[in-house]
Coordinates of C-alpha atoms and ligand atoms in Angstrom, one line a residue:
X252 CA -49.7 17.7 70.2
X253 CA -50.9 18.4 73.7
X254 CA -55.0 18.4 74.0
X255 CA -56.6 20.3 76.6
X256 CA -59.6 20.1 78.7
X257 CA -61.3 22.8 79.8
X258 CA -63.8 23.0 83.0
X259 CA -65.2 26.3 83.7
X260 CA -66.1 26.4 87.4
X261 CA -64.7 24.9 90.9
X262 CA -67.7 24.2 92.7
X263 CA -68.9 20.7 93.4
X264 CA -69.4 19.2 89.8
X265 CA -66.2 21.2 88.5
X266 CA -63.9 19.2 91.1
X267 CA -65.4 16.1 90.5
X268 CA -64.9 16.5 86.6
X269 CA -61.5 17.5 86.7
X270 CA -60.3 14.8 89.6
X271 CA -62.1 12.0 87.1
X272 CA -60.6 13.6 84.2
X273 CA -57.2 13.5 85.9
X274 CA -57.6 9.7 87.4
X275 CA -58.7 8.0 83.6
X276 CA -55.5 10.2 82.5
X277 CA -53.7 8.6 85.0
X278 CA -55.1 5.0 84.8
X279 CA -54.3 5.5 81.0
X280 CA -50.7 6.6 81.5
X281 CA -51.0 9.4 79.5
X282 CA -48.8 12.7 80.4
X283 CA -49.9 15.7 82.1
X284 CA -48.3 17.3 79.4
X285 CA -49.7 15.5 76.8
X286 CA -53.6 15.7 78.0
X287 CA -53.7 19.0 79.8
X288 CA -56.4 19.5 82.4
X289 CA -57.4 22.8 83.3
X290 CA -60.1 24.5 85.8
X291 CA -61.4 28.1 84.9
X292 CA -63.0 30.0 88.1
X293 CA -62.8 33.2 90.1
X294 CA -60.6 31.2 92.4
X295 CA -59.2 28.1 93.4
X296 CA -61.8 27.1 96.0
X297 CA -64.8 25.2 96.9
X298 CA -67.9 27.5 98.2
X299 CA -69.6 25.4 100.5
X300 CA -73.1 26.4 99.3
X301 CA -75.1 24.3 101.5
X302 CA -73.8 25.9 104.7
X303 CA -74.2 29.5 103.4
X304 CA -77.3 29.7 106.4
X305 CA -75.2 29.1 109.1
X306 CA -73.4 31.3 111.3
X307 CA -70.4 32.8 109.8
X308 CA -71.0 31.9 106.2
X309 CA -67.7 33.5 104.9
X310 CA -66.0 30.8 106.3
X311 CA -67.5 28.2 104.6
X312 CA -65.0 27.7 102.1
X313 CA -62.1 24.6 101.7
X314 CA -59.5 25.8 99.5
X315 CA -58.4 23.8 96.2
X316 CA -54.8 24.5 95.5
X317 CA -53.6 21.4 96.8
X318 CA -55.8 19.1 95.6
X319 CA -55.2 20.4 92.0
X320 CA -51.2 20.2 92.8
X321 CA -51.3 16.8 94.0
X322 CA -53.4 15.3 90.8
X323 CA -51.3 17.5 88.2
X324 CA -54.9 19.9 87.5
X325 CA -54.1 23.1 86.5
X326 CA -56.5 25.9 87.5
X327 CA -56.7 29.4 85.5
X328 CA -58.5 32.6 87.8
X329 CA -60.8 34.0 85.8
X330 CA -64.6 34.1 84.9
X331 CA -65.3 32.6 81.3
X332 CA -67.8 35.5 80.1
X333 CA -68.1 34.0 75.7
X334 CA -68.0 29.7 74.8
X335 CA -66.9 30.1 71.1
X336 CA -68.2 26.2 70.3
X337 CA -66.9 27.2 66.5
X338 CA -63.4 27.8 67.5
X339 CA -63.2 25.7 70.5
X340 CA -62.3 28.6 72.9
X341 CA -63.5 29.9 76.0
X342 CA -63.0 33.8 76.7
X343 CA -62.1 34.8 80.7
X344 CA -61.3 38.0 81.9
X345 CA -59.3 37.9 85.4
X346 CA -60.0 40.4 88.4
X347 CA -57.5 43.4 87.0
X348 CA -60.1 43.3 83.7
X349 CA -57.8 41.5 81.6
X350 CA -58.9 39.5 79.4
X351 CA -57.0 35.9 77.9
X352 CA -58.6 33.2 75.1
X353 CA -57.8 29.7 75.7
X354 CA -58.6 26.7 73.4
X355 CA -60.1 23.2 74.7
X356 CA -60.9 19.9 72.4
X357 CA -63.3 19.2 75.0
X358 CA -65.4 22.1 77.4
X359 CA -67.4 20.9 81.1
X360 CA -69.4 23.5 81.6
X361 CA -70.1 23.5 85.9
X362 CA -71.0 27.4 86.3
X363 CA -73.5 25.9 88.8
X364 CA -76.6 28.5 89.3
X365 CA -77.3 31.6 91.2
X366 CA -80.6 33.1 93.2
X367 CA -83.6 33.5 90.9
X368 CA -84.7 37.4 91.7
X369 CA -88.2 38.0 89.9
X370 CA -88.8 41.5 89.2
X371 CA -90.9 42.3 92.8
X372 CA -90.6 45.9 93.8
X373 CA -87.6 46.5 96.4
X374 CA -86.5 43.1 96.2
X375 CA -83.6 44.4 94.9
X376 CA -82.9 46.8 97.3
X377 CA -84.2 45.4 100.5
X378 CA -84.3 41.5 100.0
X379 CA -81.0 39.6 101.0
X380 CA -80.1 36.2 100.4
X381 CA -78.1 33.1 101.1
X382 CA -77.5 31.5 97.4
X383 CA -74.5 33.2 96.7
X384 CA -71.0 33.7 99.6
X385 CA -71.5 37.6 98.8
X386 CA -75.1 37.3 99.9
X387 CA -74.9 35.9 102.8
X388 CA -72.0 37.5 104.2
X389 CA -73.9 40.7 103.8
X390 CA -77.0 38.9 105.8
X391 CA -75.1 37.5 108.4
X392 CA -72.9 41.3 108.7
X393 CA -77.0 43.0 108.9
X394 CA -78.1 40.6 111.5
X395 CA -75.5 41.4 113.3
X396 CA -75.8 45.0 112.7
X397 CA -79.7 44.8 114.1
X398 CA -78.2 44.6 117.4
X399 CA -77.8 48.2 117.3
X400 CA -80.7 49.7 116.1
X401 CA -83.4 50.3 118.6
X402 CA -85.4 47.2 119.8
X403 CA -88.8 47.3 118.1
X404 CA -91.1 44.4 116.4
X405 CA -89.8 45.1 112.9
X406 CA -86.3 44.5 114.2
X407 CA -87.2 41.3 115.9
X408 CA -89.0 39.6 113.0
X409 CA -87.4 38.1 109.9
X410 CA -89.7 37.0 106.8
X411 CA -87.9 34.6 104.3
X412 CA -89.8 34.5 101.1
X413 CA -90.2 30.8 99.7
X414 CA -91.2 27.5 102.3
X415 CA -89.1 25.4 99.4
X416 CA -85.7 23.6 101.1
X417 CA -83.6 26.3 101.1
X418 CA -86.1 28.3 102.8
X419 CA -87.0 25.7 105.4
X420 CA -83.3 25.6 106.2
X421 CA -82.6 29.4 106.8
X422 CA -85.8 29.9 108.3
X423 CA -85.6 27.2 111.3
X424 CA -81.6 28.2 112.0
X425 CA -83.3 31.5 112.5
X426 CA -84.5 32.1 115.7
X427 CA -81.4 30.9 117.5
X428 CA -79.4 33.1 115.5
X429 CA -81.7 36.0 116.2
X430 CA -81.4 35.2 119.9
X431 CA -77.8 34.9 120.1
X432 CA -77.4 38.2 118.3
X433 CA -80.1 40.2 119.9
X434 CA -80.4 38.6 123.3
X435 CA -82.4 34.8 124.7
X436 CA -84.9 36.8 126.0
X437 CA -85.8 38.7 122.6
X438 CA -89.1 37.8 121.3
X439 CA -88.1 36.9 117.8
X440 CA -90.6 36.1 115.2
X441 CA -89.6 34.2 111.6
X442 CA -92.2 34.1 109.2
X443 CA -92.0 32.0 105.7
X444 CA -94.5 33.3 103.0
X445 CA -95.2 31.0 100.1
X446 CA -97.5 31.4 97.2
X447 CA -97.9 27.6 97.1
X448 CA -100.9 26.0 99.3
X449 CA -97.7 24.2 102.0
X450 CA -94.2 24.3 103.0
X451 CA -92.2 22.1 101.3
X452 CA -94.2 21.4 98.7
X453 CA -91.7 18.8 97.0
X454 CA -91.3 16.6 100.0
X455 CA -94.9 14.9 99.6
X456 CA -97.7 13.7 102.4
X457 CA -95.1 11.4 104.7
X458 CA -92.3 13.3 105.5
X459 CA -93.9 17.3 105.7
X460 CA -96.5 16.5 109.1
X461 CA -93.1 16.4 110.6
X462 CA -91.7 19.9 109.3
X463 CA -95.1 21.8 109.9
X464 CA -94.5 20.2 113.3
X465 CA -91.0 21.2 113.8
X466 CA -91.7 24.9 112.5
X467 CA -95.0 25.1 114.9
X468 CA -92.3 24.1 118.0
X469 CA -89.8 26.5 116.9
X470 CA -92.7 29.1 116.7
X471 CA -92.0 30.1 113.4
X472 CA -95.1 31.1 111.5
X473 CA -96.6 31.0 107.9
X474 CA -98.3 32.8 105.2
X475 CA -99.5 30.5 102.3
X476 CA -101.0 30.9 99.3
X477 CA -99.9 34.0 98.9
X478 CA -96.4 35.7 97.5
X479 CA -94.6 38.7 98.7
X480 CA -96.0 41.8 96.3
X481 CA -93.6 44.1 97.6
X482 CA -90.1 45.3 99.9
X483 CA -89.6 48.3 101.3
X484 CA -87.3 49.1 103.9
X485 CA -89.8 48.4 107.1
X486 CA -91.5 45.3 105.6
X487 CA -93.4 43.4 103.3
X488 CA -96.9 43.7 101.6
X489 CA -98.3 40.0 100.5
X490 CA -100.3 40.0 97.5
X491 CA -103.7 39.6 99.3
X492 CA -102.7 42.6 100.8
X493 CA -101.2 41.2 104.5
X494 CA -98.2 43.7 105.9
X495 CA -95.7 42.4 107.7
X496 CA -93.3 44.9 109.4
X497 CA -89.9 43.0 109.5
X498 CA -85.9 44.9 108.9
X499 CA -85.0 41.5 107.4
X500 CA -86.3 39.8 104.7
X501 CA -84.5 36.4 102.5
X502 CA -85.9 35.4 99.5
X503 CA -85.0 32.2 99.2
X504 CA -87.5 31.5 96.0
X505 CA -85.6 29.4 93.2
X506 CA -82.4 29.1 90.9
X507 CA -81.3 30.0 87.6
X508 CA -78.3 27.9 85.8
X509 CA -75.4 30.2 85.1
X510 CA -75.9 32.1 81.8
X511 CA -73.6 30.7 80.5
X512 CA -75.6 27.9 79.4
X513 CA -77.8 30.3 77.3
X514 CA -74.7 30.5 75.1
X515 CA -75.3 26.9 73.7
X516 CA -77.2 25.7 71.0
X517 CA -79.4 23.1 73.0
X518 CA -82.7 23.1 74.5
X519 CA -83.0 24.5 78.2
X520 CA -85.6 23.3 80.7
X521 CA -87.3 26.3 82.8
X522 CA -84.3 26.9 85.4
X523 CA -82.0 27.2 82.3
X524 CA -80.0 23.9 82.3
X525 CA -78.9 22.3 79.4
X526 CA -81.2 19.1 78.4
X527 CA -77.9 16.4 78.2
X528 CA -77.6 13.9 76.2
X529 CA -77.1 10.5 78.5
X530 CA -73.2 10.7 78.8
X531 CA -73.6 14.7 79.8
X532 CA -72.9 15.6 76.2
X533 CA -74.5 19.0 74.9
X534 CA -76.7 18.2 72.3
X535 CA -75.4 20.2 68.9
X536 CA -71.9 20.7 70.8
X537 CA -70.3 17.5 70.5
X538 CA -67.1 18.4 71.9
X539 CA -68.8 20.0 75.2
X540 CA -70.5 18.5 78.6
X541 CA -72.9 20.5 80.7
X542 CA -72.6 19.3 84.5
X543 CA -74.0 19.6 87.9
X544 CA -76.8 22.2 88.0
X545 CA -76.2 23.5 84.4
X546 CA -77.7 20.2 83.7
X547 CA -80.5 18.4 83.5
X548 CA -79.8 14.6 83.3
X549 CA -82.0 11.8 83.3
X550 CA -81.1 10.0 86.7
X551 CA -82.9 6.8 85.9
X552 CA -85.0 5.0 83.6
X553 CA -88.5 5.9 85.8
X554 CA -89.1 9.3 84.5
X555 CA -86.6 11.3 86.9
X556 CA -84.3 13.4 86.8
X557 CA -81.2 15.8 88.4
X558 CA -82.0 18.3 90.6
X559 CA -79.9 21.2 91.0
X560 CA -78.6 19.5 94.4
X561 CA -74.8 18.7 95.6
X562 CA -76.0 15.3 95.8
X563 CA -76.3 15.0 91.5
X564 CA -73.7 17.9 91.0
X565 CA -70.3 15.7 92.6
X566 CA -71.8 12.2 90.5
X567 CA -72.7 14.2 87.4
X568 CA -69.5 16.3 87.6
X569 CA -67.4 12.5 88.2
X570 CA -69.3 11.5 84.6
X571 CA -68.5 14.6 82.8
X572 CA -65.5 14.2 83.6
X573 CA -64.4 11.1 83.1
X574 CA -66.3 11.2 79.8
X575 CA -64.3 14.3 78.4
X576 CA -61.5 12.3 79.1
X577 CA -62.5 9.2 77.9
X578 CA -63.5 10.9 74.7
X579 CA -60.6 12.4 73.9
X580 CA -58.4 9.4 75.1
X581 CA -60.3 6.6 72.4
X582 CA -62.3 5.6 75.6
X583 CA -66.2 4.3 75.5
X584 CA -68.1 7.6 77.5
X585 CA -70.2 6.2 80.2
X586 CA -74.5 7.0 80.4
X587 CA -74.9 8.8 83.7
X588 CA -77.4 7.1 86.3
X589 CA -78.0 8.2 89.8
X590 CA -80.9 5.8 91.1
X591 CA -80.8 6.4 94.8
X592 CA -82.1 10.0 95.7
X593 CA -82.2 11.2 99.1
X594 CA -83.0 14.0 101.0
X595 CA -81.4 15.6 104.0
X596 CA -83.6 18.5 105.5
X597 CA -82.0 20.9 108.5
X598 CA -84.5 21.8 110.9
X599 CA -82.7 23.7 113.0
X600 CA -80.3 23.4 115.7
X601 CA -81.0 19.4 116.9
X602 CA -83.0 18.1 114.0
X603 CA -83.3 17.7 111.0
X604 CA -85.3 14.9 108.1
X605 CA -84.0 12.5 106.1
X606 CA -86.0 10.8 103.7
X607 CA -85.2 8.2 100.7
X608 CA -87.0 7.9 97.6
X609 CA -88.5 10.1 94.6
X610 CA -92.5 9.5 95.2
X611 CA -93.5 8.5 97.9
X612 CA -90.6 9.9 99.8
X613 CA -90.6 7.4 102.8
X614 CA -88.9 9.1 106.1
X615 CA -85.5 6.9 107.2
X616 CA -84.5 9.3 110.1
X617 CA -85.6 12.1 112.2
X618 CA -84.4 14.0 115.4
X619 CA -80.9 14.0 116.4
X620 CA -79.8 10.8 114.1
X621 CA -80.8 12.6 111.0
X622 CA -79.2 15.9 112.5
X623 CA -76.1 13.8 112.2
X624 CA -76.2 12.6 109.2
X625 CA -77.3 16.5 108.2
X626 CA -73.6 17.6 109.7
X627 CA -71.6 14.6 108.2
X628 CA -73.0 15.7 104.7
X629 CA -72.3 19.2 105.2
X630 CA -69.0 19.1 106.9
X631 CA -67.6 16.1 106.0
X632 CA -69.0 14.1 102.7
X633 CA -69.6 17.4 100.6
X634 CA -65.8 18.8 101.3
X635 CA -63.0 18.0 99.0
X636 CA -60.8 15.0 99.5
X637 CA -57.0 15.3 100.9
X638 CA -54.7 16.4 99.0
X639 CA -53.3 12.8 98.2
X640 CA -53.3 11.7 94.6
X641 CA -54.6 8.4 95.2
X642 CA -56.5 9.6 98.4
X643 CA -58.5 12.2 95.4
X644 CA -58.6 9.9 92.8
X645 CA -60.9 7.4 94.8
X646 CA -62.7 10.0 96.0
X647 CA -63.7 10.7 92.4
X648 CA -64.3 7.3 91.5
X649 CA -66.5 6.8 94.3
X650 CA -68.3 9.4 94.0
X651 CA -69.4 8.1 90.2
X652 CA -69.7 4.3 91.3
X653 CA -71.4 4.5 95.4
X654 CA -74.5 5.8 95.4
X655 CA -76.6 6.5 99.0
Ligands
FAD891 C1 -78.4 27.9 100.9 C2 -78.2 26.6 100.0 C3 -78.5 25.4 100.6 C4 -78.4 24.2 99.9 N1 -78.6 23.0 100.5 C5 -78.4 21.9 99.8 C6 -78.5 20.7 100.5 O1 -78.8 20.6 101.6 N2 -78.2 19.6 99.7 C7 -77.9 19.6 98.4 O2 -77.6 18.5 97.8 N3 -77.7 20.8 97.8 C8 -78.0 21.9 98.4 N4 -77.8 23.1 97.8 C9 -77.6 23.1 96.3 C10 -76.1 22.9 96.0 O3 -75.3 23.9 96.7 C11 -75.9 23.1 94.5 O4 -76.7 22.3 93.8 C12 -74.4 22.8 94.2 O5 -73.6 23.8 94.7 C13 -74.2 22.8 92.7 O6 -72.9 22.5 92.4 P1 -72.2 23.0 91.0 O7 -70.8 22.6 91.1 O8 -73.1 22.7 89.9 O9 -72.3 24.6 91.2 P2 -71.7 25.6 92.2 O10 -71.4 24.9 93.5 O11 -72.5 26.8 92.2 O12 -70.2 25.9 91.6 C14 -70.1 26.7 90.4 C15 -68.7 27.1 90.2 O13 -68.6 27.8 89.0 C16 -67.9 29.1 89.2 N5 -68.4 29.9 88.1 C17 -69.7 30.4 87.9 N6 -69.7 31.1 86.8 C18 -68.5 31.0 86.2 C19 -67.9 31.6 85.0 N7 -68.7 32.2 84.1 N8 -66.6 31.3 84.8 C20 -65.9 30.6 85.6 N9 -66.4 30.1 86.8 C21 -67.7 30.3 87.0 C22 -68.3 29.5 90.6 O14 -67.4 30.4 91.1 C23 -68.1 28.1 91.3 O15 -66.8 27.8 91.5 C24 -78.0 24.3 98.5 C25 -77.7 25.5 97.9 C26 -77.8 26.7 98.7 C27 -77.6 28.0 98.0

């Protein structure tokens, strides 16, 4: 009888688990038909998360269809809303409402994450965001819309709560797009506000001299030590009491794992990923894997682990798998390791960090040769392979086996 493999989501772990699912299939000989390898998600394409800070974020999107054709991956539309772990099902309801069971022998679950949004009056209502496609295609459409309300200081100044990466990233692209939107000569003002005592507080002593440095030239200013208390629709009031006047505000303050994850009867860390066992298993769910940021995986044997970054998501998402094949094919399951880490920090439109190394991170590149090896990660390493069997099938392999 035909077995199935489920993978619920299509972002970077999901396409890596189903391509290395598909390739030990192949390298096995086995039949489509007789291991069937399907991908559950709203739609059969690849948000570009990383790029969601640029300029027209709803384009940053490579579609799937292909991909999946070539390398005999089937792909369901839908969002999995129950994991039955007793029965072995998933439950998915489509965009008319409907609403369709199917079975798996063996579940990846790669819902990825979404924007954290702490209960701070009017963040709701007035704070935007660049976590999600909807999010910032609404940012980038009220930028743009600022252009025709009357020129004022509120209008002119964007505050993006949280100096972590992702607000270092949206914060130094914006000036240039405030500029290009409102005029060079505007006098735009970008302010990060974090409650922590220093931007970036992950990056460590070497590499942040050179981001306070690059945010001091791009004239973008900072509140620290202090949170935002409140939104309203002409600003922000820190919680030491500071008001800042601004018509935009990001919050750009953490990640969640998808909920789905809540749904499993393992232990979750604080961001709500699944503690894995070393081959991505979910501990008390033996027939399912958590991947990509639902997980958290150790990387190596010196006390670290994943980070809900694209970097883990495409090797933990080659593991999964690979090892949901290999599990239901008679196969050994491979421990995940990922000893290199790097990181890649955009600084705006020239410049950008890159650093190697968990602590001390040591800095490899600044300036315009880390600014390219920002835009080969984010337009060219990060995006799906071609839709060649072979072509996709190393892709996935390599992107378990070469590390940075
Ligand atoms: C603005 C921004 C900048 C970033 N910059 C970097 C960076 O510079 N470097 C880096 O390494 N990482 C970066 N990241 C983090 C990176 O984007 C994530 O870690 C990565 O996307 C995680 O991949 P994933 O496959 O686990 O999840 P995702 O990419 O989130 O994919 C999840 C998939 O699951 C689907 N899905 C969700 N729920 C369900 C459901 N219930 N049913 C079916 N499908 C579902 C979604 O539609 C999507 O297809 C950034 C993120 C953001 C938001």
């Amino acid at each position: 009888m035909s077995q199935q493999i489920i993978i619920i989501g299509a972002g970077f772990a999901g396409l890596m688990a189903a391509l290395s699912a598909a390739r030990l299939r192949d390298e096995k000989g086995v039949s489509p038909k007789d291991l069937t390898i399907t991908v559950v998600a709203p739609e059969p394409t690849l948000i570009v998360r990383p790029r969601l800070y640029e300029r027209d974020p709803g384009t940053m999107i490579a579609p799937l269809s292909d991909v999946f054709a070539a390398t005999d991956i089937s792909f369901h539309a839908g969002f999995v809303d129950t994991i039955d772990i007793e029965r072995g099902t998933v439950c998915i309801t489509n965009a008319a409402g409907d609403t369709d069971n199917l079975s798996y022998d063996r579940l990846v679950v790669s819902a990825g994450s979404h924007g954290f949004q702490p209960p701070i009056p009017g963040l709701a209502d007035f704070g935007h965001s660049v976590t999600d496609r909807d999010g910032a295609v609404a940012l980038d459409k009220h930028l743009h819309a600022l252009a025709e309300r009357p020129a004022s200081r509120a209008r002119n100044t964007v505050v993006v709560g949280g100096g972590g990466f992702t607000g270092i990233e949206v914060a130094t692209e914006m000036p240039g797009r405030l500029r290009e939107i409102l005029g060079v000569d505007t006098p735009v003002r970008v302010i990060i506000v974090e409650r922590g005592q220093c931007v970036a507080p992950d990056m460590g002593p070497e590499p942040r001299p050179y981001i306070e440095a690059r945010l001091r030239d791009l004239g973008i200013e900072t509140r620290l030590g202090s949170g935002i208390a409140q939104l309203d629709g002409s600003g922000v009031t820190l919680e030491n009491g500071e008001r800042i006047e601004a018509e935009t505000v990001i919050w750009s303050a953490g990640m969640r794992a998808s909920p789905l994850t809540a749904q499993l009867p393992a232990e979750r860390d604080n961001l709500g990923r699944i503690l894995v066992d070393p081959d991505l298993r979910v501990p008390g769910a033996p027939h399912v894997f958590a991947t990509g940021d639902t997980a958290k995986a150790a990387t190596d044997s010196e006390g670290n682990f994943s980070l809900m970054s694209c970097q883990h998501a495409r090797r933990l998402g080659a593991f999964a798998g690979h090892n949901a094949a290999a599990d239901l094919l008679g196969e050994p399951t491979l421990a995940y390791d990922q000893p290199a880490y790097v990181v890649c920090l955009d600084l705006g439109p020239d410049t950008a960090i890159f650093t190697r190394g968990w602590s001390p991170r040591t800095v490899e590149l600044t300036g315009a040769a880390a600014k390219k090896v920002k835009m080969d990660i984010n337009a060219v390493w990060i995006y799906p392979p071609a839709a060649e069997r072979e072509v996709a099938f190393q892709n996935a392999f390599d992107a378990r086996t070469v590390d940075f």
